[in-house]
Coordinates of C-alpha atoms and ligand atoms in Angstrom, one line a residue:
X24 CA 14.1 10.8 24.6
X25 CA 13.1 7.3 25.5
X26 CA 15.7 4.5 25.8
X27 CA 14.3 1.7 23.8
X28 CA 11.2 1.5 20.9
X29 CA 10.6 -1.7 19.8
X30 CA 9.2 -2.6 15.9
X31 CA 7.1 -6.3 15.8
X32 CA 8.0 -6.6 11.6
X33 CA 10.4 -5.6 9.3
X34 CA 8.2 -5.3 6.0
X35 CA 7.7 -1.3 4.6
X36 CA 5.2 -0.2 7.5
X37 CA 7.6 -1.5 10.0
X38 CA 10.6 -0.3 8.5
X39 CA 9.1 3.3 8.1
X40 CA 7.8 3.1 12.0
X41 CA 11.7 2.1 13.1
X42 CA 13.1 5.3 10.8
X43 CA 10.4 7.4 13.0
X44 CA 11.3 5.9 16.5
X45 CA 15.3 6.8 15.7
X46 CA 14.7 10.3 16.5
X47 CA 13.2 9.6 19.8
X48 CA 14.5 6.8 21.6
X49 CA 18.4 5.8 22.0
X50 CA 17.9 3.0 20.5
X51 CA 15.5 1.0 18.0
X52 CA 15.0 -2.7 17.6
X53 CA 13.1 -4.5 14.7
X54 CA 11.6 -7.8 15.2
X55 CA 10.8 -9.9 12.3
X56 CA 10.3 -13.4 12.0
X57 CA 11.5 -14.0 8.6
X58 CA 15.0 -14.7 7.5
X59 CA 15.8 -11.4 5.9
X60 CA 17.0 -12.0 2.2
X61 CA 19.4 -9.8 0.2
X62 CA 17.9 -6.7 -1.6
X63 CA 15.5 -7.8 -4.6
X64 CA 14.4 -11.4 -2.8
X65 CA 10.9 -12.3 -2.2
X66 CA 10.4 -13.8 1.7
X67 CA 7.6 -16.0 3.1
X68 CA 6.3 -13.1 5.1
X69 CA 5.7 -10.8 2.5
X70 CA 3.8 -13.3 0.1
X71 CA 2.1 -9.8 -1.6
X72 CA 6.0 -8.9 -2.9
X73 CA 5.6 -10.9 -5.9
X74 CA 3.0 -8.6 -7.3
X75 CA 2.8 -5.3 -8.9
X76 CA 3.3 -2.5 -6.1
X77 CA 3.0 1.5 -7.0
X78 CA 5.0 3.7 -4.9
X79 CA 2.8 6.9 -5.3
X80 CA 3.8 10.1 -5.3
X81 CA 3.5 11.0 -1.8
X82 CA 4.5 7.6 -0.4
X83 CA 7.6 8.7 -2.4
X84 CA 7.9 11.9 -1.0
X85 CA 7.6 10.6 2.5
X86 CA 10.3 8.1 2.0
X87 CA 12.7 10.6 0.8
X88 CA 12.1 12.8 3.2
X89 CA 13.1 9.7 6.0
X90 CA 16.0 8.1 3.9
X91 CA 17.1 11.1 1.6
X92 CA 18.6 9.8 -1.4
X93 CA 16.9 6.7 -1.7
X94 CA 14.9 7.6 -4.4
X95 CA 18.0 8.7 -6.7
X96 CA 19.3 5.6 -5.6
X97 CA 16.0 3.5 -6.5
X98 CA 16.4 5.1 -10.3
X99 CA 20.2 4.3 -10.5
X100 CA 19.3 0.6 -9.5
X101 CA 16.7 0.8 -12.9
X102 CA 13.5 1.4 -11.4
X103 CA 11.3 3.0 -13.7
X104 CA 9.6 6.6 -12.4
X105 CA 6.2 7.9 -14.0
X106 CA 7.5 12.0 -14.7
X107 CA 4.4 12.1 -18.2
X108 CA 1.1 10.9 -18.7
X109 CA 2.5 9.4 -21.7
X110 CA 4.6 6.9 -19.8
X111 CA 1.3 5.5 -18.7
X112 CA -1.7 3.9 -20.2
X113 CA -4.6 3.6 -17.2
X114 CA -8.2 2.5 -18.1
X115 CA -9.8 3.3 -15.0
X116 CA -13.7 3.2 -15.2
X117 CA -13.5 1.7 -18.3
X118 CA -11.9 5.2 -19.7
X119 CA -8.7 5.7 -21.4
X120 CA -6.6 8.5 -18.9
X121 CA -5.2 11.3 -21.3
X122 CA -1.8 10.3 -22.3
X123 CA -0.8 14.0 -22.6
X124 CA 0.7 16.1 -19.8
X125 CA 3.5 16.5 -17.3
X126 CA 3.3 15.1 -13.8
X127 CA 4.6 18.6 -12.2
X128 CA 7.8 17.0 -10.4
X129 CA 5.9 14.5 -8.3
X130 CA 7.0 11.4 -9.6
X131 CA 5.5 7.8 -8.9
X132 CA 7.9 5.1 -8.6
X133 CA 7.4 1.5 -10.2
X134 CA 10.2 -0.6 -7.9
X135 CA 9.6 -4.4 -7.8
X136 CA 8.3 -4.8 -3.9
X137 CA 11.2 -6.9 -2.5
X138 CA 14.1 -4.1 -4.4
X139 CA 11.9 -1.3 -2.4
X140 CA 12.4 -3.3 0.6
X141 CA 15.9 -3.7 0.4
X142 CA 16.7 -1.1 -0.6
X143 CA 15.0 0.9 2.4
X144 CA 15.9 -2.3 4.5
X145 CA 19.4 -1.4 4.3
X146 CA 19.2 2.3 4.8
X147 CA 17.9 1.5 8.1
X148 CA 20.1 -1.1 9.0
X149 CA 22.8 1.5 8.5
X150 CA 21.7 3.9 11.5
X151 CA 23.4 3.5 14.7
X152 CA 20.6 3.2 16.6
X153 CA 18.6 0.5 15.1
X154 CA 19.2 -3.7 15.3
X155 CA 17.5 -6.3 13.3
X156 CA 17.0 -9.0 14.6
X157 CA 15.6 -11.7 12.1
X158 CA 14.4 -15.1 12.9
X159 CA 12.9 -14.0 15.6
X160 CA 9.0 -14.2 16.6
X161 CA 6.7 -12.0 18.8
X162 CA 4.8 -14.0 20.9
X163 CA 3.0 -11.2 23.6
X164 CA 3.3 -8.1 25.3
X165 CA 5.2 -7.9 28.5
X166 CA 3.2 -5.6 31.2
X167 CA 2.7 -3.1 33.9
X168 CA 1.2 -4.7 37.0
X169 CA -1.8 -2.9 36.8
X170 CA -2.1 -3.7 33.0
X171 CA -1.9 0.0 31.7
X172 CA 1.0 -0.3 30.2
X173 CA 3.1 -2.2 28.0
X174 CA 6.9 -2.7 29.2
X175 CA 8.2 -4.8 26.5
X176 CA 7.9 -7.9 24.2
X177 CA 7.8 -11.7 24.6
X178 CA 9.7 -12.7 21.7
X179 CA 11.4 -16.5 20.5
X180 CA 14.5 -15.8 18.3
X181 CA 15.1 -19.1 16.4
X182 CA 16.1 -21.8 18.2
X183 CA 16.0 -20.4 21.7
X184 CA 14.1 -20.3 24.3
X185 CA 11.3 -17.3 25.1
X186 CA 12.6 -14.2 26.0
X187 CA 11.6 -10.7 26.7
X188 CA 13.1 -7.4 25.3
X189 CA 11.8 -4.6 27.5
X190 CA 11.3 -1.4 25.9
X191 CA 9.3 2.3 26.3
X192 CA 7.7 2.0 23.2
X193 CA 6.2 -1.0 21.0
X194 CA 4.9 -0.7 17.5
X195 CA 3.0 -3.4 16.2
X196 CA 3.8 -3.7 12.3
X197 CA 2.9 -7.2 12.2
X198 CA 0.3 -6.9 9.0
X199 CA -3.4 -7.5 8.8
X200 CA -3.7 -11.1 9.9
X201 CA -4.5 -10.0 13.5
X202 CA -2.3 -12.1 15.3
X203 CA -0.4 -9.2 16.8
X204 CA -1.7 -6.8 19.2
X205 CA -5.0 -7.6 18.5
X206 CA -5.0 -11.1 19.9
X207 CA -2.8 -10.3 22.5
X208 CA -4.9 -7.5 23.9
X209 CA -8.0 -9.4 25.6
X210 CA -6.0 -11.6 27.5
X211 CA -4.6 -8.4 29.3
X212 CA -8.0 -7.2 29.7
X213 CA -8.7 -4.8 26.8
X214 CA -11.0 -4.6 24.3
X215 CA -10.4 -5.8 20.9
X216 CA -10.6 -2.9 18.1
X217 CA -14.1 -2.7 16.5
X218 CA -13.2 -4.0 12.9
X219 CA -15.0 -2.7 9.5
X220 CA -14.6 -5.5 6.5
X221 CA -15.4 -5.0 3.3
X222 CA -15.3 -8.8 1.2
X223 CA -13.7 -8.3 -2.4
X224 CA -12.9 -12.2 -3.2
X225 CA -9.7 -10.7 -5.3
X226 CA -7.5 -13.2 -7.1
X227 CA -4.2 -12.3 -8.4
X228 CA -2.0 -14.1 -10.7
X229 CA 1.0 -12.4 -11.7
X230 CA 4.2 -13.1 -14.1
X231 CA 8.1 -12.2 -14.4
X232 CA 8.5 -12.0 -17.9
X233 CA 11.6 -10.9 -20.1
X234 CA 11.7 -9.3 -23.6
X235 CA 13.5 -10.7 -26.0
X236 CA 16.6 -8.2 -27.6
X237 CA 14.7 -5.2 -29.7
X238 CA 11.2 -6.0 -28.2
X239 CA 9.8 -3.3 -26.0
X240 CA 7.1 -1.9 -24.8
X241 CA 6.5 2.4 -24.6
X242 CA 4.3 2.5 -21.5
X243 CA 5.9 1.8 -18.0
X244 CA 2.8 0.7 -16.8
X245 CA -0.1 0.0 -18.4
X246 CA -3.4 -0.2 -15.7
X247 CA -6.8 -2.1 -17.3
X248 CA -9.0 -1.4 -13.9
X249 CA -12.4 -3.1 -13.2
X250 CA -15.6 -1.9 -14.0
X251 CA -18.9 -3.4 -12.5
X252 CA -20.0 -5.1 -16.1
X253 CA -16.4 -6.5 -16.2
X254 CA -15.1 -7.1 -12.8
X255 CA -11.6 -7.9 -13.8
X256 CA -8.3 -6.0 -14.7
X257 CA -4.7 -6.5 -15.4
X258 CA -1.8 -4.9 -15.3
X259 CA 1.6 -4.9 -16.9
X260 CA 4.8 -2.8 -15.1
X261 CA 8.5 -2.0 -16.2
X262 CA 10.8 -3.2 -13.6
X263 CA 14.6 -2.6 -12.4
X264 CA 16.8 -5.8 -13.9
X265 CA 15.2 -5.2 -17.4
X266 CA 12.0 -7.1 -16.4
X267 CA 8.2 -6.7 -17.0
X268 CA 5.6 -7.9 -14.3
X269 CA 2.6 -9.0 -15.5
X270 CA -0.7 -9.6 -13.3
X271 CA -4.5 -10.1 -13.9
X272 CA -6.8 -9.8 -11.3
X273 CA -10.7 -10.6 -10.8
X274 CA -13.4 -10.5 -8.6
X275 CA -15.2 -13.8 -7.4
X276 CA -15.8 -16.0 -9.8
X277 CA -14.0 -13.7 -12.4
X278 CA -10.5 -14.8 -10.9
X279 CA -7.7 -15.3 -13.6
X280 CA -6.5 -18.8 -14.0
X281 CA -3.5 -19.4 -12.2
X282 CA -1.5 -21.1 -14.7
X283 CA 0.4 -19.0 -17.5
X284 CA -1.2 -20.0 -20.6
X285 CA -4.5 -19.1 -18.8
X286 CA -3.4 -15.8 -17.9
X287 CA -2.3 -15.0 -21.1
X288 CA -6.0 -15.8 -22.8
X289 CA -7.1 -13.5 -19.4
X290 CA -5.5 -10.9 -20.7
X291 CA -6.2 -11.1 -24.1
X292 CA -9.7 -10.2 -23.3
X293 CA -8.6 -6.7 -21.7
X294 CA -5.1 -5.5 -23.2
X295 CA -4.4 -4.3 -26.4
X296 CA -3.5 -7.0 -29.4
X297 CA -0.3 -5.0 -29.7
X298 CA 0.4 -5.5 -26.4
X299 CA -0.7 -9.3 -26.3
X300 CA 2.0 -9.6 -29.0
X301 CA 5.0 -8.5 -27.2
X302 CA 3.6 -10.7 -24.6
X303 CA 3.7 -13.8 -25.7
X304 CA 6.8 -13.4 -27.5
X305 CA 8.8 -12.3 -23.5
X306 CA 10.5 -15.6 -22.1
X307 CA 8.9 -16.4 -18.6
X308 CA 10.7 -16.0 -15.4
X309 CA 9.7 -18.4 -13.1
X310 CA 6.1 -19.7 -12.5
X311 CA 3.1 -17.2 -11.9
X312 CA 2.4 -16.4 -8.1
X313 CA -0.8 -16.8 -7.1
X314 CA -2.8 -14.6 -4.2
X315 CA -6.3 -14.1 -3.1
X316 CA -7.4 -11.4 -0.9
X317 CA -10.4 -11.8 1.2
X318 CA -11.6 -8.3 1.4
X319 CA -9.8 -5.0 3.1
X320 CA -10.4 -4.5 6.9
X321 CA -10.4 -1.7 8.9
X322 CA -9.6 -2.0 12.9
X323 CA -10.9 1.6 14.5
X324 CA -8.2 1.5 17.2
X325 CA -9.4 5.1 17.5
X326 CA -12.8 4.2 18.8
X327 CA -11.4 2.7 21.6
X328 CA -11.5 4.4 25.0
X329 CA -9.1 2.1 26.7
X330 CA -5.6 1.3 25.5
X331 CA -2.2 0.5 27.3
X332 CA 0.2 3.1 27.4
X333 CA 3.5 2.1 25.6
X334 CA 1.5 0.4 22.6
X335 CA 0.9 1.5 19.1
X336 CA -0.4 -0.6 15.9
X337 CA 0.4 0.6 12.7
X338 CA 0.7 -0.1 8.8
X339 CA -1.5 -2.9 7.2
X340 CA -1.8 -3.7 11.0
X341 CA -4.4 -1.2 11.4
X342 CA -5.8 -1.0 7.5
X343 CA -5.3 -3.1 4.7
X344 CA -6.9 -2.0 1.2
X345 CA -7.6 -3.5 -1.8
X346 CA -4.4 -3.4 -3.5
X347 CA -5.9 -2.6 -7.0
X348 CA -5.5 0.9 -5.8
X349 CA -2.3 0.9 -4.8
X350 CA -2.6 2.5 -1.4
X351 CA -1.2 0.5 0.9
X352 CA 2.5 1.9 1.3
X353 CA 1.8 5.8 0.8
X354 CA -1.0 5.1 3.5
X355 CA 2.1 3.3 5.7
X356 CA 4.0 6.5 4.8
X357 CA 1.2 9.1 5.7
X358 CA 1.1 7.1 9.2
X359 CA 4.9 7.6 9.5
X360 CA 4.7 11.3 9.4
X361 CA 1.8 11.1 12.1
X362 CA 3.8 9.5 14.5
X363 CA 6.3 11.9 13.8
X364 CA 4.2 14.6 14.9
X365 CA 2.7 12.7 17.6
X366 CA 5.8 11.7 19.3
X367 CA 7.2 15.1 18.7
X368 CA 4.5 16.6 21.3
X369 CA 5.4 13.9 24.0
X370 CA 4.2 10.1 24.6
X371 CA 1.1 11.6 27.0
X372 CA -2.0 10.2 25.3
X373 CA 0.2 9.2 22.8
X374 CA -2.0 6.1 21.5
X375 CA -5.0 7.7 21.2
X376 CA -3.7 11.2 19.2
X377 CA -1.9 8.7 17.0
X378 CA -4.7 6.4 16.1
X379 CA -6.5 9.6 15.4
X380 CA -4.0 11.1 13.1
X381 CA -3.9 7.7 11.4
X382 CA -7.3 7.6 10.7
X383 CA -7.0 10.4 8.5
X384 CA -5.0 9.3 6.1
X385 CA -6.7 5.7 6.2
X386 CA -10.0 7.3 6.0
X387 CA -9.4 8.5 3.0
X388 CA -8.3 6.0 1.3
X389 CA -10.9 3.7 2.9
X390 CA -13.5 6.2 1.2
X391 CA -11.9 6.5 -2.1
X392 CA -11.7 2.6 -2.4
X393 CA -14.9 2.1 -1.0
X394 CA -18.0 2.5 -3.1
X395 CA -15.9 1.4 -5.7
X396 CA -15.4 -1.8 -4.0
X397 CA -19.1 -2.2 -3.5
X398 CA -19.8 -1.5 -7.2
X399 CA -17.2 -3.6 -8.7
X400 CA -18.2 -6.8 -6.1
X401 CA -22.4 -6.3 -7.3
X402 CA -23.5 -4.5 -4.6
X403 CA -24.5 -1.1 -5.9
X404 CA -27.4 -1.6 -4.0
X405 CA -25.7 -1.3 -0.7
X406 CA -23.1 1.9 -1.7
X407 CA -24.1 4.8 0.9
X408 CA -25.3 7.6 -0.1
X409 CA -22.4 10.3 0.9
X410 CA -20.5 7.6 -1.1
X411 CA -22.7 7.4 -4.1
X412 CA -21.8 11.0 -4.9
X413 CA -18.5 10.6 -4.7
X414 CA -18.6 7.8 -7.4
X415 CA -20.7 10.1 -9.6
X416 CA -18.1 13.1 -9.4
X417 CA -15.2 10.9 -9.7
X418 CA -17.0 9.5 -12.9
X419 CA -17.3 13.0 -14.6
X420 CA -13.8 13.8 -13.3
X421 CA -12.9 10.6 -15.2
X422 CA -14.6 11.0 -18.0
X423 CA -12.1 14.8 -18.8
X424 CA -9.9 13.0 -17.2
X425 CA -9.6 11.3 -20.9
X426 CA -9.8 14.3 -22.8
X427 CA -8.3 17.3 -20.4
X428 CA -4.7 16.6 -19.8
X429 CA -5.0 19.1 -16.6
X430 CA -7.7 17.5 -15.3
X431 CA -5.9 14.3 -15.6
X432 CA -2.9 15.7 -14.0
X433 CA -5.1 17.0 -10.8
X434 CA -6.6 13.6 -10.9
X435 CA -3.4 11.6 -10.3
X436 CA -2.6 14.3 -7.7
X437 CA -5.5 13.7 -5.5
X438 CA -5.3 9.7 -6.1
X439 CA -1.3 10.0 -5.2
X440 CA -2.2 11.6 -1.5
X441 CA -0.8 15.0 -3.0
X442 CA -3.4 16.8 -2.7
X443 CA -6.6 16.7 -0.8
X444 CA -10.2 15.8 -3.0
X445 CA -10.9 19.4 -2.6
X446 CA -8.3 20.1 -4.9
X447 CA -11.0 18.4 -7.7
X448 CA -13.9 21.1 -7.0
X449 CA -11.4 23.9 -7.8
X450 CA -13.6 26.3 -10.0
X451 CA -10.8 25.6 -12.9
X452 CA -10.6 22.3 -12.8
X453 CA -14.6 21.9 -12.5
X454 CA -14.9 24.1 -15.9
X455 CA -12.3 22.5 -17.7
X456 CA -14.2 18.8 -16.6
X457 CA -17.5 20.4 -17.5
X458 CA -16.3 21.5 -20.7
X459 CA -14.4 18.1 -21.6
X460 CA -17.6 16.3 -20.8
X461 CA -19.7 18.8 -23.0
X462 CA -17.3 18.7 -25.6
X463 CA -17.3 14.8 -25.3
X464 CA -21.2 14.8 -26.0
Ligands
FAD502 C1 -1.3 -8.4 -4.0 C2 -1.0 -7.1 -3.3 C3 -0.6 -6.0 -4.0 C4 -0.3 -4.8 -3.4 N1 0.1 -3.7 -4.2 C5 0.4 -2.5 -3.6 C6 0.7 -1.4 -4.4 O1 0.8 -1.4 -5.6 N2 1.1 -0.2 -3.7 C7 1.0 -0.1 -2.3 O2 1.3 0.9 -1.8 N3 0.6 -1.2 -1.6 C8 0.3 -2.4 -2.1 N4 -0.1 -3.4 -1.4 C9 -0.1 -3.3 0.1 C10 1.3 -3.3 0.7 O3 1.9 -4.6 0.4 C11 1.2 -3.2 2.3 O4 0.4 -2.1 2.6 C12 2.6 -2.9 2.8 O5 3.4 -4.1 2.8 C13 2.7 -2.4 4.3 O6 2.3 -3.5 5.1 P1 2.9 -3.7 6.6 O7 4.4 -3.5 6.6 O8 2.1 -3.0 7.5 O9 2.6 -5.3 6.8 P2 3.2 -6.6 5.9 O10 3.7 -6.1 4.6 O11 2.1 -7.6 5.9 O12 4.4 -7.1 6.8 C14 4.2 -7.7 8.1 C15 5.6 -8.1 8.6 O13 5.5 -8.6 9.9 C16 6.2 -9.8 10.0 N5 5.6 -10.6 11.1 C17 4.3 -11.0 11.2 N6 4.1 -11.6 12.4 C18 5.2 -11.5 13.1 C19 5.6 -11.9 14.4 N7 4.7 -12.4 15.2 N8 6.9 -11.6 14.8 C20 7.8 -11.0 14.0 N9 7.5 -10.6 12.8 C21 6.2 -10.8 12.3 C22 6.1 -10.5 8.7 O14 7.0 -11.5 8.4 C23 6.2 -9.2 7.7 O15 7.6 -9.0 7.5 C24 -0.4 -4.7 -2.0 C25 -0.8 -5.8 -1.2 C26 -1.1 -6.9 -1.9 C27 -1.6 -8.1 -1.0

């Protein structure tokens, strides 16, 4: 057991990395330099929160598994849960997902970012071996003499002066922007990670809305993906608080306008008329929140052959995706249950067996995202070839995927972290897609 683990940020991959720590060390604090809102309010540091975020399946699983109950306790609070294919209407590759079929029990959740994070937020809180402390920035990593290992944290709470919280363990959940470990690490004499980018040039524009009394819409959420002829999408979720979230997205120079009227004439383009209706007649909740995201990044903390001892990166921190996929927090989740495991076998080489175990999970996602991501940006061209194939199975597997409500099913197993891709080239599933597609010609 180690007496103190330290967490550098107190959004979902930090949160999820503090839960972990609790069963090994006595005791657990999370820094974050926010002021920590009550349970449904945005926050500066967390600017993605007021856009569309999919718990998937197994990100749910995970989080159940670390804060058992929270998901009945997510539903209670109104968050919608996806338990049919009917509930949803997804246009992914410019094909309409069959509508019919169960989801077998494994349920993704549609909570508003900022109620997931309170929600979790205060479960966490609640253990006796973890302290917040808000308002309160990480500034550097205290050291060993010789530099191989990481003692503690340099960190300014608000108004005070620097000071520095030792601890046995740090976890670096400060997001993508790099200004965590990764800056901090040459001026103690290590190597920065080798960093994969992948520039996207995504826009998002997104929009509270409220229906008026005896206007509704069936579908939970409704997904309108990119394709590479139309490099923009939208999408449209239930919320808790009887809201809807609307966002469009596009790629480059097909970015939605970032005004409301201008998002609604976006839309129009890609959504149903139906849908457009009960659109424009909801009454806006605020003003539209704007974000662009530059491209997802990739730092291969497992390449690396030297790392302190006492030092672990994790969350968006190591891996960011393009959100379109919605990856970001099962991925956070996966990584949880990694450092689980990895702590559970002792801290000796503990960095480098849990970068490795995180690169599983992030490799994955990585690879489902990324010819994709190539396509959709016009670079065809440049898609690898390992990666080419994928995108020509996942195509046919789309294309049942319309008409075969198993093959659908298996599909949103595999995307939800479920199941492993292998799961796909299941003889059954392979002669049910090759008989949907036959049948389709
Ligand atoms: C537009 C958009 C939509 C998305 N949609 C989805 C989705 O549908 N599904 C999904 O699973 N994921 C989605 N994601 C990704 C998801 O938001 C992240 O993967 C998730 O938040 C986990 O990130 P994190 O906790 O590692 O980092 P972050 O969420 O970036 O949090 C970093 C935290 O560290 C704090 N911090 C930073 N620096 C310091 C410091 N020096 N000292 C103290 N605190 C510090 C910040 O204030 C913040 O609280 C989306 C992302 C975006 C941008």
């Amino acid at each position: 057991m180690m007496k103190h683990g330290v967490v550098l940020g107190a959004s979902i991959g930090g949160l999820l990395a503090a839960r972990v720590l609790t069963e090994f060390c006595d005791r657990v604090t999370v820094v974050e330099r926010d002021v920590l809102p009550g349970i449904g309010a945005n926050r500066r540091g967390v600017p993605q929160g007021r856009h569309g975020h999919a718990l998937l399946p197994r990100g749910a699983q995970i989080l159940e598994e670390l804060f058992p109950g929270v998901l009945a306790d997510l539903v209670a609070g109104g968050v919608p849960v996806v338990t049919d294919l009917a509930q949803v209407r997804f246009v992914v590759g410019g094909r309409l997902f069959s509508q019919r079929g169960e989801v077998a029990g494994d349920y993704a959740y549609v909570p508003s970012r900022p109620y997931l994070e309170g929600q979790v937020r205060a479960r966490l809180r609640a253990l006796p071996e973890i302290e917040i402390r808000e308002r309160c920035e990480a500034v550097g990593l205290a050291v060993s003499e010789g530099r191989d290992a990481v003692t503690g944290v340099r960190v300014v709470p608000h108004g005070e002066a620097e000071t520095t919280l030792p601890a046995d363990l740090v976890v670096d959940a400060t997001g993508r922007s790099g200004r965590g470990a990764e800056a901090w690490l040459p001026s103690l004499g290590y190597e920065p990670a080798p960093v994969e980018r992948l520039t996207v040039d995504l826009k998002y524009v997104s929009q509270w809305l409220r229906f008026p009394p005896g206007v509704s819409w069936p579908e939970l959420l409704v997904l309108v993906g990119a394709v590479p002829d139309r490099p923009t999408g939208f999408a449209t979720f239930e919320q808790e608080g009887g809201r809807r979230l609307l966002s469009g997205f596009g790629f480059g120079e097909h970015a939605p306008p970032s005004d409301l009227p201008g998002l609604l004439e976006f839309i129009r383009t890609l959504a149903p008329p139906e849908l457009c209706a009960v659109i424009r007649a909801a009454t806006p909740l605020g003003e539209p929140a704007t974000q662009r995201y530059s491209g997802s990044l990739r730092r291969r903390y497992e390449w690396l052959r030297r790392f302190p001892r006492g030092l672990l990166v994790f969350g968006d921190a190591i891996c960011s995706f393009n959100p379109t996929y919605g990856q970001g927090m099962t991925v956070a989740a996966l990584e949880a249950v990694a450092l689980r495991d990895c702590l559970a076998q002792g801290v000796d080489g503990l960095a480098r067996r849990f970068f490795r175990a995180a690169a599983r999970p992030v490799g994955l996602a990585w690879t489902i995202a990324y010819g994709q991501d190539l396509k959709l940006t016009g670079r065809a061209g440049e898609v690898p070839l390992s990666a080419r194939a994928v995108n020509v199975f996942a195509d046919r597997m789309l294309a049942a995927a319309q008409w075969d409500p198993v093959v659908a099913a298996q599909f949103m197993r595999v995307n939800g972290f479920l199941e492993p891709p292998a799961r796909l080239l299941r003889p059954a599933i392979l002669a049910r897609a090759l008989a949907a597609n036959l049948r389709r010609r």
